[in-house]
Amino acid sequence: MTIDKTFDPAAIEARWYPHWETNGRFRPERPDADPFTIVIPPPNVTGSLHIGHALDVTLQDILVRHARLKGKDALWVVGTDHAGIATQMVVERNLASEGLTRADMGREAFVDRIWDWKAESGGAITSQLRRIGVSCDWANERFTMDEGFSRAVTRVFVDLHEQGLLYRDKRLVNWDPHFKTAISDLEVEQREVNGHFWHLRYPLEDGSGFVSVATTRPETMLADMAVAVNPQDARYQALIGRKLRLPITGRLIPIIADDHADPELGSGAVKITPGHDFNDFEVGKRAGIKAADMLNMLDAAAAICQTADGLIPADLIGMDRVSARAAIVRMLDQAGALERIEDRAIQQPFGDRSGVVIEPWLTEQWYVDAATLAAPALEAVRSGAIRVVPETWKKTYYHWLENIQPWCVSRQLWWGHQIPAWYDAAGNVYVAEDEAAAQVQAGGGVALTRDADVLDTWFSSALWPFGTLGWPEDTAKLRRHYPLDVLISGFDILFFWDARMVMQGLHFMNEVPFKTLYLHGLVRDANGAKMSKSKGNTVDPIGLIDRYGADALRFTLAAMESQGRDIKLDEKRVEGYRNFATKLWNAARFAQANGIGASTTIDPPAADLAVNRWIIAETVRTVQALDLALADLRYDEAANTIYHFVWASFCDWYLELIKPVLQGEGAEGGEETRAVAGWVLDQILIVLHPFMPFVTEELWHATGDRSHDLILARWPMVDARALDPAAAEEIEWLIKLVSEIRTARAELNVPPGARLPAFVRDCGAATLARLERNAPVLARLARIDGVSADAPPPGCSAQLVVGEATYILPLEGVIDLAAERARLLKGAETAEKERDALAKRLGSPGFVEKAKPEAIEKARADHDERSADAARLRAALARLG
């Protein structure tokens, strides 16, 4: 087929993705091949593709397409997460528009309604994943609440309980008063708000004095159980053990010694509310206060409730926390217990979905003994059983797991894996895989009520590497594809998902879930700011795909993915890589127009011409570099390697250098050159395919009759014997000579159409022979009208040195020499002046210490640019001999 003049990414993408998926190209049958396995971090079924997703799946797709081209049995497990609270919120919002609540419907009907919603609207994210070109195993798509996966979740819960690693306990949780459920740390957003420090006076029991404390939440004083001071604080040593009488409630509380109190902060005394503050909970435990005895002053909706000791005034009961705060502050002021109010910017926790302030709340929940499961997970990384890339994240991993707390896995929702626990009338609990098994435990014929809570979605997703492969059944797929070769993840879920997969995988499979963990950074805006809807700087990946094509976006993300760094995404980069795809497209059109077609051989063709031997060697070097970069997960190096080879070596130089041969300008070797060019273009399409799958597949078929799709081609097998130092030396010399002549012409304003004679001196016989062999190329590319070893004519000329020889380009009558000297001198002096001013600015401590990082970075870039300009212009002046 004839390649269209215009590169149209949208039409190509619409043609090839359905072809790949419907024809099983993402999962070819390769039972005898080495397995390669990755899993997609399951996106929320409610979600839409954001730029972080796009980065995540692009990096994964590059690896899986590369493995498939290497001939491996590549499996990319795909699926979505049921996303308990997010999905329930969406459906409850829909119900509200109908004037209904979930309570009106009842649990069973409400859950059915969510399943209906999933069937109708839950596929948006998977459609968007297809737009970016992911080559997942869609034929076996999973869902964290499908029947098989749910069976795995239930089995894990029951087994952990039987092993004493899962239990009910009363502890503090992040409580969302809007949704009336516990939420994970990841669902809590810390925001800076304008708040206050209320400084309160708590009198000693005997009235002999008082202790001052400060709080950002004065209403919690209703449940205070102690005041802590540092044991080394001399101001309070005589008071330790004495009691204070709380204002309003009259409760007597002890003064206790604890290192949590910092003598350097405020008064050095800290009010302790174990039932409503995570730090205070730990202080309370150290002081011997049992969780069952800790006072709670808030109900599930964060309204004031009576404490166990019944000391809260009746007129406060039932007040919402905001109104209660104002009332309590007034009461404290009236009692003379309010010392002062200090304005202060404070950090406050908000629910990421509800938008309300989160309360630390003391409640009975189900917990996993995370510390026991964490020990093998720590050893797996320390021993090297799991390779972490980049290694800098190991320190964070160790810190989290060494300080891990019990994991709250229950949620007060209706959508999710309902906890497999049943209670009898006496409150005894029976954990079993189904109610029949629970009845057996209870003795049979007992009225049982199932626990209404569901499991944290992180509990189920922690089983993703083995639950998706058939566990708890001993399936062939599980034996073949566990553990994964690599897991690619954002660093922000290192603890919430990655570490928990390691814990559960080791515990239930006795083997690490993945051999390598690759953690990528955030995608930020072009200025390095974190993207957020409130800032208006978010980037829609689908919009970028619509404008520039999926290949351009994929290549941008790969080229900018540098280990240990965030990505500053500038749309101009995406546009630039769309231009890269267009350049490849035009190169293929040129090849087709000049009789260059698909290669008939996998191995490099035989070649005599230096230019062909050179490009074959460059292809081999490129493949070698790509193999090394991908093995080290150096995406930026891999992308830049193929980019420079295609753009510079192949398009800018090789195709230009072979034009005289292809167009029959007195040179032999046309058949050889067409064979080599076709082979190199094939190798380009293959090695570029993992990065730019659409345009490469289109050109693969457009450039010849193929027996198979590119997605199933064979990755090049490099042979170092193809490296050719002699050819490399000659072609690199030729490229340098042409480049130097072009630079001199441009800098000296030589008219583009002017053909200049060239003279050479200090030239050896070998170089003279090269000049003779490459005369047609020099005439075409450098617009040189012959090269002579005779003496040059008198007058002004440009001189340049390449190798051992000096080349002279006479300029008399070609340019206005005086005007050019003046122009170059003025430009050089201006550049030097600006360079020096920037250097002075960068050398000023005041600028470096006070300026924004982006301003410093821009100043450095400007300094480097002006330095280069000055050097270039001075060099051009020196050429005017």
mmCIF file of N, CA, C and O in Angstrom, residues 30 65-72 601-604 623 679 682-687 689 700 708-718:
data_model
loop_
_atom_site.group_PDB
_atom_site.id
_atom_site.type_symbol
_atom_site.label_atom_id
_atom_site.label_comp_id
_atom_site.label_asym_id
_atom_site.label_seq_id
_atom_site.Cartn_x
_atom_site.Cartn_y
_atom_site.Cartn_z
ATOM 1 N N ARG A 30 2.002 -19.269 23.721
ATOM 2 C CA ARG A 30 3.433 -19.589 23.747
ATOM 3 C C ARG A 30 3.725 -20.482 24.957
ATOM 4 O O ARG A 30 4.425 -20.077 25.888
ATOM 5 N N ARG A 65 5.420 -5.229 25.917
ATOM 6 C CA ARG A 65 5.611 -5.324 24.454
ATOM 7 C C ARG A 65 7.041 -5.753 24.131
ATOM 8 O O ARG A 65 7.262 -6.526 23.196
ATOM 9 N N HIS A 66 7.987 -5.246 24.899
ATOM 10 C CA HIS A 66 9.379 -5.655 24.702
ATOM 11 C C HIS A 66 9.544 -7.151 24.963
ATOM 12 O O HIS A 66 10.190 -7.873 24.191
ATOM 13 N N ALA A 67 8.946 -7.628 26.063
ATOM 14 C CA ALA A 67 9.038 -9.057 26.389
ATOM 15 C C ALA A 67 8.376 -9.911 25.309
ATOM 16 O O ALA A 67 8.876 -10.978 24.939
ATOM 17 N N ARG A 68 7.239 -9.441 24.786
ATOM 18 C CA ARG A 68 6.537 -10.185 23.733
ATOM 19 C C ARG A 68 7.398 -10.263 22.479
ATOM 20 O O ARG A 68 7.491 -11.306 21.824
ATOM 21 N N LEU A 69 8.063 -9.151 22.133
ATOM 22 C CA LEU A 69 8.960 -9.153 20.977
ATOM 23 C C LEU A 69 10.177 -10.048 21.211
ATOM 24 O O LEU A 69 10.758 -10.577 20.262
ATOM 25 N N LYS A 70 10.543 -10.220 22.476
ATOM 26 C CA LYS A 70 11.652 -11.112 22.826
ATOM 27 C C LYS A 70 11.241 -12.580 22.766
ATOM 28 O O LYS A 70 12.060 -13.468 23.038
ATOM 29 N N GLY A 71 9.976 -12.827 22.452
ATOM 30 C CA GLY A 71 9.503 -14.199 22.321
ATOM 31 C C GLY A 71 8.984 -14.814 23.599
ATOM 32 O O GLY A 71 8.720 -16.023 23.666
ATOM 33 N N LYS A 72 8.801 -14.002 24.642
ATOM 34 C CA LYS A 72 8.352 -14.544 25.924
ATOM 35 C C LYS A 72 6.834 -14.725 25.959
ATOM 36 O O LYS A 72 6.092 -14.126 25.172
ATOM 37 N N THR A 601 15.338 -10.463 5.221
ATOM 38 C CA THR A 601 16.190 -11.205 6.139
ATOM 39 C C THR A 601 16.124 -10.603 7.539
ATOM 40 O O THR A 601 15.945 -9.395 7.692
ATOM 41 N N ILE A 602 16.252 -11.472 8.534
ATOM 42 C CA ILE A 602 16.312 -10.994 9.912
ATOM 43 C C ILE A 602 17.704 -10.458 10.210
ATOM 44 O O ILE A 602 17.873 -9.460 10.899
ATOM 45 N N ASP A 603 18.703 -11.143 9.643
ATOM 46 C CA ASP A 603 20.092 -10.743 9.875
ATOM 47 C C ASP A 603 20.481 -9.590 8.961
ATOM 48 O O ASP A 603 19.874 -9.393 7.903
ATOM 49 N N PRO A 604 21.495 -8.819 9.323
ATOM 50 C CA PRO A 604 21.914 -7.697 8.482
ATOM 51 C C PRO A 604 22.361 -8.175 7.098
ATOM 52 O O PRO A 604 23.045 -9.199 6.977
ATOM 53 N N VAL A 623 20.567 -1.207 19.428
ATOM 54 C CA VAL A 623 19.866 -2.331 20.056
ATOM 55 C C VAL A 623 20.571 -2.742 21.345
ATOM 56 O O VAL A 623 19.928 -3.022 22.363
ATOM 57 N N TRP A 679 16.295 -3.128 5.712
ATOM 58 C CA TRP A 679 16.564 -3.882 6.949
ATOM 59 C C TRP A 679 16.618 -2.939 8.154
ATOM 60 O O TRP A 679 16.026 -3.225 9.208
ATOM 61 N N ASP A 682 13.193 -1.743 9.151
ATOM 62 C CA ASP A 682 12.489 -2.807 9.884
ATOM 63 C C ASP A 682 12.928 -2.869 11.346
ATOM 64 O O ASP A 682 12.100 -2.996 12.257
ATOM 65 N N GLN A 683 14.229 -2.773 11.565
ATOM 66 C CA GLN A 683 14.719 -2.843 12.948
ATOM 67 C C GLN A 683 14.224 -1.643 13.757
ATOM 68 O O GLN A 683 13.893 -1.775 14.949
ATOM 69 N N ILE A 684 14.166 -0.488 13.106
ATOM 70 C CA ILE A 684 13.643 0.703 13.780
ATOM 71 C C ILE A 684 12.199 0.484 14.202
ATOM 72 O O ILE A 684 11.804 0.773 15.336
ATOM 73 N N LEU A 685 11.393 -0.031 13.301
ATOM 74 C CA LEU A 685 9.985 -0.255 13.617
ATOM 75 C C LEU A 685 9.833 -1.242 14.765
ATOM 76 O O LEU A 685 8.965 -1.072 15.635
ATOM 77 N N ILE A 686 10.678 -2.260 14.790
ATOM 78 C CA ILE A 686 10.576 -3.260 15.863
ATOM 79 C C ILE A 686 10.970 -2.662 17.210
ATOM 80 O O ILE A 686 10.243 -2.782 18.195
ATOM 81 N N VAL A 687 12.134 -2.008 17.272
ATOM 82 C CA VAL A 687 12.609 -1.540 18.581
ATOM 83 C C VAL A 687 11.849 -0.296 19.066
ATOM 84 O O VAL A 687 11.790 -0.040 20.264
ATOM 85 N N HIS A 689 8.623 -0.022 18.531
ATOM 86 C CA HIS A 689 7.243 -0.464 18.763
ATOM 87 C C HIS A 689 6.802 -0.399 20.234
ATOM 88 O O HIS A 689 5.691 0.057 20.514
ATOM 89 N N TRP A 700 4.827 -0.812 9.445
ATOM 90 C CA TRP A 700 5.266 -2.201 9.225
ATOM 91 C C TRP A 700 4.494 -2.826 8.068
ATOM 92 O O TRP A 700 5.070 -3.466 7.193
ATOM 93 N N HIS A 708 3.122 -11.525 9.435
ATOM 94 C CA HIS A 708 2.659 -11.397 10.814
ATOM 95 C C HIS A 708 2.621 -9.925 11.189
ATOM 96 O O HIS A 708 3.244 -9.077 10.536
ATOM 97 N N ASP A 709 1.877 -9.614 12.246
ATOM 98 C CA ASP A 709 1.828 -8.239 12.740
ATOM 99 C C ASP A 709 3.134 -7.896 13.442
ATOM 100 O O ASP A 709 3.820 -8.763 13.995
ATOM 101 N N LEU A 710 3.435 -6.606 13.481
ATOM 102 C CA LEU A 710 4.653 -6.145 14.147
ATOM 103 C C LEU A 710 4.650 -6.507 15.627
ATOM 104 O O LEU A 710 5.698 -6.831 16.200
ATOM 105 N N ILE A 711 3.504 -6.471 16.259
ATOM 106 C CA ILE A 711 3.415 -6.758 17.689
ATOM 107 C C ILE A 711 3.948 -8.146 18.023
ATOM 108 O O ILE A 711 4.380 -8.406 19.145
ATOM 109 N N LEU A 712 3.976 -9.042 17.020
ATOM 110 C CA LEU A 712 4.471 -10.404 17.219
ATOM 111 C C LEU A 712 5.793 -10.659 16.480
ATOM 112 O O LEU A 712 6.183 -11.814 16.279
ATOM 113 N N ALA A 713 6.456 -9.577 16.079
ATOM 114 C CA ALA A 713 7.750 -9.733 15.393
ATOM 115 C C ALA A 713 8.813 -10.195 16.393
ATOM 116 O O ALA A 713 8.547 -10.397 17.578
ATOM 117 N N ARG A 714 10.041 -10.344 15.888
ATOM 118 C CA ARG A 714 11.140 -10.797 16.746
ATOM 119 C C ARG A 714 12.105 -9.654 16.991
ATOM 120 O O ARG A 714 12.569 -9.003 16.061
ATOM 121 N N TRP A 715 12.388 -9.426 18.248
ATOM 122 C CA TRP A 715 13.359 -8.396 18.634
ATOM 123 C C TRP A 715 14.717 -8.721 18.018
ATOM 124 O O TRP A 715 15.130 -9.888 17.972
ATOM 125 N N PRO A 716 15.449 -7.718 17.532
ATOM 126 C CA PRO A 716 16.736 -7.990 16.869
ATOM 127 C C PRO A 716 17.728 -8.704 17.793
ATOM 128 O O PRO A 716 17.847 -8.380 18.976
ATOM 129 N N MET A 717 18.416 -9.679 17.217
ATOM 130 C CA MET A 717 19.496 -10.373 17.929
ATOM 131 C C MET A 717 20.797 -9.706 17.507
ATOM 132 O O MET A 717 21.217 -9.822 16.356
ATOM 133 N N VAL A 718 21.412 -8.979 18.417
ATOM 134 C CA VAL A 718 22.592 -8.214 18.040
ATOM 135 C C VAL A 718 23.815 -9.115 17.920
ATOM 136 O O VAL A 718 23.970 -10.089 18.649
#
